[in-house]
Coordinates of C-alpha atoms and ligand atoms in Angstrom, one line a residue:
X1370 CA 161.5 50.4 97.1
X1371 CA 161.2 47.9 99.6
X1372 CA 161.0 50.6 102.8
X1373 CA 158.5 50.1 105.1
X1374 CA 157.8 52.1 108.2
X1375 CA 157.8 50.5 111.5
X1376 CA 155.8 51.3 114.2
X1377 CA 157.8 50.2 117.2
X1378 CA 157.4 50.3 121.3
X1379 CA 159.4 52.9 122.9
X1380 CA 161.8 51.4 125.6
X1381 CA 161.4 52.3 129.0
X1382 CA 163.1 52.6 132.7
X1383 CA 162.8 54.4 135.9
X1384 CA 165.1 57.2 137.3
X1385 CA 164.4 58.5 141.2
X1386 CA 160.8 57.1 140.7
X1387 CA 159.8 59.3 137.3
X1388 CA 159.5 56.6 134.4
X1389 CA 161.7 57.4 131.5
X1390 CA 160.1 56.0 127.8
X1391 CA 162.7 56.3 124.8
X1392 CA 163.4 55.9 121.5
X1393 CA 164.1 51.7 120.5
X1394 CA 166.7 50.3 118.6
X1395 CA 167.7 51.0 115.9
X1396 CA 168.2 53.5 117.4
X1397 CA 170.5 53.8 120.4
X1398 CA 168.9 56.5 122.0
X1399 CA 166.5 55.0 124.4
X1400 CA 168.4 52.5 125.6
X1401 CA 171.4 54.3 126.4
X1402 CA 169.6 56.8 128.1
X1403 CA 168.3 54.4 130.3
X1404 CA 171.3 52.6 131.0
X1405 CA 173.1 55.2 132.2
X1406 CA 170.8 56.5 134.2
X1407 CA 170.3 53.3 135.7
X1408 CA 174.1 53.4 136.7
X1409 CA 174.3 56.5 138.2
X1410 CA 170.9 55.7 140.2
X1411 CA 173.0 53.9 142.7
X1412 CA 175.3 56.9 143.4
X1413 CA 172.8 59.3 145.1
X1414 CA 174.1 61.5 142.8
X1415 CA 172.8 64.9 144.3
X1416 CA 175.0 64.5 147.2
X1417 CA 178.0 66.4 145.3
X1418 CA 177.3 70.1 143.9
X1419 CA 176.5 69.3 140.0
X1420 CA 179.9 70.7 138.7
X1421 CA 182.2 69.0 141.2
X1422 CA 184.6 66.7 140.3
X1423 CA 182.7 63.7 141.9
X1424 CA 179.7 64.0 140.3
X1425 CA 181.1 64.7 136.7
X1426 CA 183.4 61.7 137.3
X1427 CA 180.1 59.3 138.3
X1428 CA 178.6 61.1 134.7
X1429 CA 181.8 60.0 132.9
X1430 CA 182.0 56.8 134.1
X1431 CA 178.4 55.7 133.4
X1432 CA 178.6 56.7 129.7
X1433 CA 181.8 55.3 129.3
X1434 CA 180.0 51.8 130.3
X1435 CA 177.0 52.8 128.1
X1436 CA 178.8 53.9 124.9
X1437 CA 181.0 50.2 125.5
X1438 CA 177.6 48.1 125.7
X1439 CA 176.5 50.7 122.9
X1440 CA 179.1 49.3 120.6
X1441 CA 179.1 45.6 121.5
X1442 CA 175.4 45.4 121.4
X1443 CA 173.3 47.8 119.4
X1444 CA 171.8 47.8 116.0
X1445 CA 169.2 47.0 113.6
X1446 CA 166.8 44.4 115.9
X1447 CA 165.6 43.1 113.1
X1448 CA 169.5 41.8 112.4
X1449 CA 171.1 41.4 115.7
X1450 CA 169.6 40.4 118.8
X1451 CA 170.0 43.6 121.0
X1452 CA 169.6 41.8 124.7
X1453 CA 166.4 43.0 126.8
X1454 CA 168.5 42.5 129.9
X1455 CA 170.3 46.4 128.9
X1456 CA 167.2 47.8 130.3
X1457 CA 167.2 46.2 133.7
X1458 CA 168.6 47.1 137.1
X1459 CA 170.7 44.5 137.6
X1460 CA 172.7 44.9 134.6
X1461 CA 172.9 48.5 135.7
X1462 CA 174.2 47.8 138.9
X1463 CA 176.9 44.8 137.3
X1464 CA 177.9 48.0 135.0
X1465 CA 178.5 49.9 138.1
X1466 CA 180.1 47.7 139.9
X1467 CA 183.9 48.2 138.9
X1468 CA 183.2 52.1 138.7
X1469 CA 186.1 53.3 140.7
X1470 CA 185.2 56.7 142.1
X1471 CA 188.9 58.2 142.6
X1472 CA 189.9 56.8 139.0
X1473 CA 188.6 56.9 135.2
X1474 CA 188.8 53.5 134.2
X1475 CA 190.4 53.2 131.0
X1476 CA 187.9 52.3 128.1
X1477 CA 189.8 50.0 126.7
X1478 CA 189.8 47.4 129.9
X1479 CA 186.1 47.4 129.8
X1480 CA 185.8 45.5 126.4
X1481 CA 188.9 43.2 126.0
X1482 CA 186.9 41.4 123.4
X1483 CA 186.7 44.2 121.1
X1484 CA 189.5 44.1 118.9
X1485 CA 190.9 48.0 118.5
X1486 CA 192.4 48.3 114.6
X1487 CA 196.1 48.4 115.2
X1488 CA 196.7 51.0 112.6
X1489 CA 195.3 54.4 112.6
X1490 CA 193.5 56.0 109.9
X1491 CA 195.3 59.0 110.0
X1492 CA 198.9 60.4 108.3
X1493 CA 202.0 58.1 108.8
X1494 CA 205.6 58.5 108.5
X1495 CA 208.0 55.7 107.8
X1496 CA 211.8 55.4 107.6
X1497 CA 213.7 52.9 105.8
X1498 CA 217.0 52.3 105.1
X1499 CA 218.4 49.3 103.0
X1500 CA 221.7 47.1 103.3
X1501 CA 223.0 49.1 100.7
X1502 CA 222.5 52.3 102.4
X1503 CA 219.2 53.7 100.4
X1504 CA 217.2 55.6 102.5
X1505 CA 213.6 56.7 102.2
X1506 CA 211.8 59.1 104.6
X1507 CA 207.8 58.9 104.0
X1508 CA 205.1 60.5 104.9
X1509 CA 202.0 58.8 103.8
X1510 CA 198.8 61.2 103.6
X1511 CA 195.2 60.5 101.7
X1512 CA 194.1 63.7 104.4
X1513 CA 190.8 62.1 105.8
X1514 CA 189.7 58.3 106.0
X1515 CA 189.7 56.9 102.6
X1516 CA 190.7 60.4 100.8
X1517 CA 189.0 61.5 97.8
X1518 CA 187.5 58.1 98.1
X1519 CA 188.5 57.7 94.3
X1520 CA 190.6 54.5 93.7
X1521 CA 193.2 54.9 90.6
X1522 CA 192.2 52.3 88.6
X1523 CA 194.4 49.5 88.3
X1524 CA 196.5 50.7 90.6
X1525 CA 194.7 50.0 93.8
X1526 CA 195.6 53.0 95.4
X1527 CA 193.4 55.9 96.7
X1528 CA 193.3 59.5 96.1
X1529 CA 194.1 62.1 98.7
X1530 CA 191.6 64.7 99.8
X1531 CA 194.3 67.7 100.4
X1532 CA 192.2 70.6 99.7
X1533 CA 191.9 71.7 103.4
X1534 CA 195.2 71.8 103.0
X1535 CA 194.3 75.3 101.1
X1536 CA 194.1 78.9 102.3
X1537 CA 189.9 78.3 101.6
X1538 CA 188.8 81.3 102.8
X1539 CA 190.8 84.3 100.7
X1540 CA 192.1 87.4 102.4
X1541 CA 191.0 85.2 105.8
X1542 CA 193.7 85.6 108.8
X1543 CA 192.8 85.1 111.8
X1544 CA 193.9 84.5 115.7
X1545 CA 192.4 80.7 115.9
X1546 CA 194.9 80.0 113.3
X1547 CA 193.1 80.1 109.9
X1548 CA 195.3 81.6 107.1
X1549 CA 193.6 83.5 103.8
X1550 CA 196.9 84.8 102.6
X1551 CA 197.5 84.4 98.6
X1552 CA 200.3 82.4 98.2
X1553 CA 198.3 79.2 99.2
X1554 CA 194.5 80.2 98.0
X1555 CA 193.0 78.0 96.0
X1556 CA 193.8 78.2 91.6
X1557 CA 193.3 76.0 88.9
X1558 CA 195.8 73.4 88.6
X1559 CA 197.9 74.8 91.9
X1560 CA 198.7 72.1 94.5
X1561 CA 198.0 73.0 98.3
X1562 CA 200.8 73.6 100.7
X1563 CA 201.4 70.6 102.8
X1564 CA 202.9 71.0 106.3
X1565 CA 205.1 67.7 105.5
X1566 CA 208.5 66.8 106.3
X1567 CA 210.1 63.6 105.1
X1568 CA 213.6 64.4 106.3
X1569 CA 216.8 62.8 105.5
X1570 CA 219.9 64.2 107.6
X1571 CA 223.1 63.4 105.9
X1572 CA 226.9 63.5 107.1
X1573 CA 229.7 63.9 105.0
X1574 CA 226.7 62.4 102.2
X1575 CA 226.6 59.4 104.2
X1576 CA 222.9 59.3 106.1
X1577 CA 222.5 59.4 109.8
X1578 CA 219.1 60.5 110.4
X1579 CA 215.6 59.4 108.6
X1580 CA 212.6 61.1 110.3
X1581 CA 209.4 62.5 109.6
X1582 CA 206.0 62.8 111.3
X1583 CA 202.2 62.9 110.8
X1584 CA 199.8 65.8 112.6
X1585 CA 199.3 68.6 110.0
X1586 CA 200.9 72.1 110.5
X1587 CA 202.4 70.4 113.8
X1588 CA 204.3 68.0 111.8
X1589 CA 207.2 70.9 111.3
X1590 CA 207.3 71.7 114.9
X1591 CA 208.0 68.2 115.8
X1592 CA 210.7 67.3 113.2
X1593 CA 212.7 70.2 114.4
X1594 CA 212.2 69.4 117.8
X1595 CA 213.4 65.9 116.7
X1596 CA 216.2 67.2 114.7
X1597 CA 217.3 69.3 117.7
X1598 CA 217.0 66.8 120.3
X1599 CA 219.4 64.6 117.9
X1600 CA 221.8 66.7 116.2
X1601 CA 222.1 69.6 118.6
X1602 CA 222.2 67.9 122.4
X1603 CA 223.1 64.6 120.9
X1604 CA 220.6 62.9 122.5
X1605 CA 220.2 58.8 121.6
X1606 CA 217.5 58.9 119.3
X1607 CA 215.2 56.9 122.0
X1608 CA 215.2 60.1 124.4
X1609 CA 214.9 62.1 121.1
X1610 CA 211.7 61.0 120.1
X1611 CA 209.8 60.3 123.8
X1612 CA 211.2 64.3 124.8
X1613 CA 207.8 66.3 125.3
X1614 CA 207.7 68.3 122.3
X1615 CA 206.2 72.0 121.8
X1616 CA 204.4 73.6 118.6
X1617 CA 204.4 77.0 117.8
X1618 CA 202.1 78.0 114.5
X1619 CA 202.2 81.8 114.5
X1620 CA 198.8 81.9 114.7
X1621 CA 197.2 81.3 116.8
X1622 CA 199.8 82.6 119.1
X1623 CA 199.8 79.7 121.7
X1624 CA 202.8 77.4 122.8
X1625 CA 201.6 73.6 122.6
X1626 CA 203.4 72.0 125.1
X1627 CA 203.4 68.3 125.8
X1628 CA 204.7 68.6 129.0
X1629 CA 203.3 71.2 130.0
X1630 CA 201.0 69.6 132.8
X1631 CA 204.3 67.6 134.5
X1632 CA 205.1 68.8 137.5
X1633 CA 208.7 68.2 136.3
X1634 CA 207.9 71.2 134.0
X1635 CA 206.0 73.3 135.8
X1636 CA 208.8 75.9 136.5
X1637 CA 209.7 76.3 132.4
X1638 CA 206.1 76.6 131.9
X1639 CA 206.3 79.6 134.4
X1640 CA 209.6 81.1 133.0
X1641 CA 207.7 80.7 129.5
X1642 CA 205.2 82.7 130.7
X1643 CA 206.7 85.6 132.1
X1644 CA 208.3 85.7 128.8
X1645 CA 205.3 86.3 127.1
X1646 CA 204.0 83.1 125.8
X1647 CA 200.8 81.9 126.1
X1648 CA 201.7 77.9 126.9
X1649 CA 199.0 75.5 126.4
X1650 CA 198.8 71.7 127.1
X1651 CA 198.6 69.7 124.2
X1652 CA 195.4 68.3 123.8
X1653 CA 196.7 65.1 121.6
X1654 CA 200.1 63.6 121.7
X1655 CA 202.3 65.6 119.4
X1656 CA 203.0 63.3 116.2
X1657 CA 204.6 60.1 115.3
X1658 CA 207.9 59.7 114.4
X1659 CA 209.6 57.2 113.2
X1660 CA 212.9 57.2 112.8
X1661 CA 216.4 55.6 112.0
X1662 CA 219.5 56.9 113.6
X1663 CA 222.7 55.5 111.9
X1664 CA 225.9 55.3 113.6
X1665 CA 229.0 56.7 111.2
X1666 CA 231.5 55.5 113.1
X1667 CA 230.3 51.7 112.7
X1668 CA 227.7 51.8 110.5
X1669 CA 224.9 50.6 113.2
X1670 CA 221.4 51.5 112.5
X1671 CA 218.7 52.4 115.5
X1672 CA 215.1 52.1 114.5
X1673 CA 212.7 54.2 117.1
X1674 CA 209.1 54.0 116.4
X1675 CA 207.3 56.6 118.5
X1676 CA 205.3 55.4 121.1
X1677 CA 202.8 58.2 121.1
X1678 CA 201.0 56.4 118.4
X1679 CA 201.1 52.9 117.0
X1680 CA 204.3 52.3 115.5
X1681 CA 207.0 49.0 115.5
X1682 CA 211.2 49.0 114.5
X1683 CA 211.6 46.5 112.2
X1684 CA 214.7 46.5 114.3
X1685 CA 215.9 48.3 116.9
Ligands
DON76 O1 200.0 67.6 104.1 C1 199.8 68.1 105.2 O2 200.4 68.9 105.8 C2 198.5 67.4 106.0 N1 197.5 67.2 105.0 C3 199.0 66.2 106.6 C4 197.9 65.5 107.4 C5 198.3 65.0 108.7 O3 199.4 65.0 109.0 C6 197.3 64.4 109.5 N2 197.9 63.8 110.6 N3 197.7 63.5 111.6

């Protein structure tokens, strides 16, 4: 009831002599634009073909700095004081400054002051064993941030949102990967097939392993390349988890490889090949998987927390 519309000045700066007029906060548009052009206005830009590495890099680098100011900066002006000083050349040209043109710079060195959440908001897997010798493998899902978004009351907790987790489009198979099979379409009161793997490894009844792993279908893939690594080359579980691991979903019919860009791999990437499989570099880090090896022989336990995501051993 209170809305009113505002009529508000368009922002404006100047690329190779043309002036450029944009949309103002709130939002973003405009000014972010502007800065980035700005940036790249000092790199004579049209000296490198348009695709080459170069001057896609110079492209990179500049929204990179833009997006970073974007964040620490931007909103409502009539809540936060967005600083004129974006607009201008010589912020442009402090932004530019520490653009390294044989290297991305890493985003995260560009805004030490930004505090990054230090737990992800995806699927994790914990291990846990007691003095007593209880162990619990979890895998903790709600699907997407905040689920179903439906807290049980009194309980505190959230609902998942799993039904992605559903063959949702019937008699549906196809190459990308999607799977419209019947044993996992979608019926009243029938839960979704999920891909996880809480695992407890057990010798002589006695546990050795707890493992387990978040990243969807992948998640299978990566405990048995875990449970491999450990219980078939006997690796310490250390070398275990931080081997490159591999994913193969049936469909679609593509080797994920971790490694598969390391030089140190390139000639099973080739053998792969000329077997028939179509390898693929992983776009993502495969999983997270954190795990407890425990010796039988004295009874010592090793906690590994994966470093491909965040993670900690309570002890290791
Ligand atoms: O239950 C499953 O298989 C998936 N919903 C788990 C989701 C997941 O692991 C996302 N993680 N990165």
């Amino acid at each position: 009831a209170g809305y009113q519309a505002k009529e508000r000045e368009p922002v404006s700066g100047s690329y190779r002599g043309y002036q450029i007029l944009g949309a103002p906060p709130p939002s973003s548009g405009g000014t972010c634009v502007i800065e980035a052009l700005h940036i790249l206005q000092g790199f004579n830009l049209r000296q490198y073909d348009r695709n080459s590495p170069r001057a896609c890099h110079l492209i990179i680098e500049a929204l990179r700095r833009t997006f970073c100011d974007r964040a620490r900066w931007l909103g409502d002006p009539d809540f936060v004081e967005v600083p004129a000083t974006l607009l201008g050349e010589a912020h442009a040209l402090q932004r530019a400054a520490d653009i390294d043109v044989k290297h991305a710079t890493p985003s995260e060195q560009l805004a030490p002051e930004i505090k990054l959440a230090g737990e992800g908001d995806s699927t994790t897997h914990f291990s846990v064993i007691d003095a007593a010798g209880m162990a619990v493998a979890n895998t903790y899902t709600l699907e997407h941030s905040y689920g179903s978004r439906v807290v049980v009351r009194g309980a505190g907790f959230l609902l998942n949102n799993e039904m992605t987790d559903f063959n949702w489009k019937p008699g549906h198979t196809d190459r990308g990967g999607h799977i419209g099979t019947p044993a996992n379409t979608i019926a009243p009161g029938k839960r979704m097939l999920s891909s996880q793997s809480p695992t407890i490894v057990l010798d002589d009844g006695r546990p050795v392993l707890i493992t387990g792993s978040p990243g969807g279908r992948t998640i299978i893939s990566t405990v048995v390349c875990l449970l491999v690594n450990t219980l078939e080359y006997e690796l310490p579980l250390r070398e275990a988890t931080d081997a490159p691991r591999l994913h193969h979903g049936w469909l679609p019919d593509v080797v994920l490889f971790e490694g598969a860009t390391e030089p140190a791999s390139a000639e099973l990437v080739k053998a792969l090949t000329e077997l028939g499989h179509h390898v693929q570099a992983k776009p993502h880090r495969q999983g997270s998987a954190n795990s407890i090896w425990i010796d039988v022989a004295n009874g010592k336990r090793t906690g590994v927390a994966d470093c491909r995501r965040e993670g900690k051993a309570a002890r290791e």
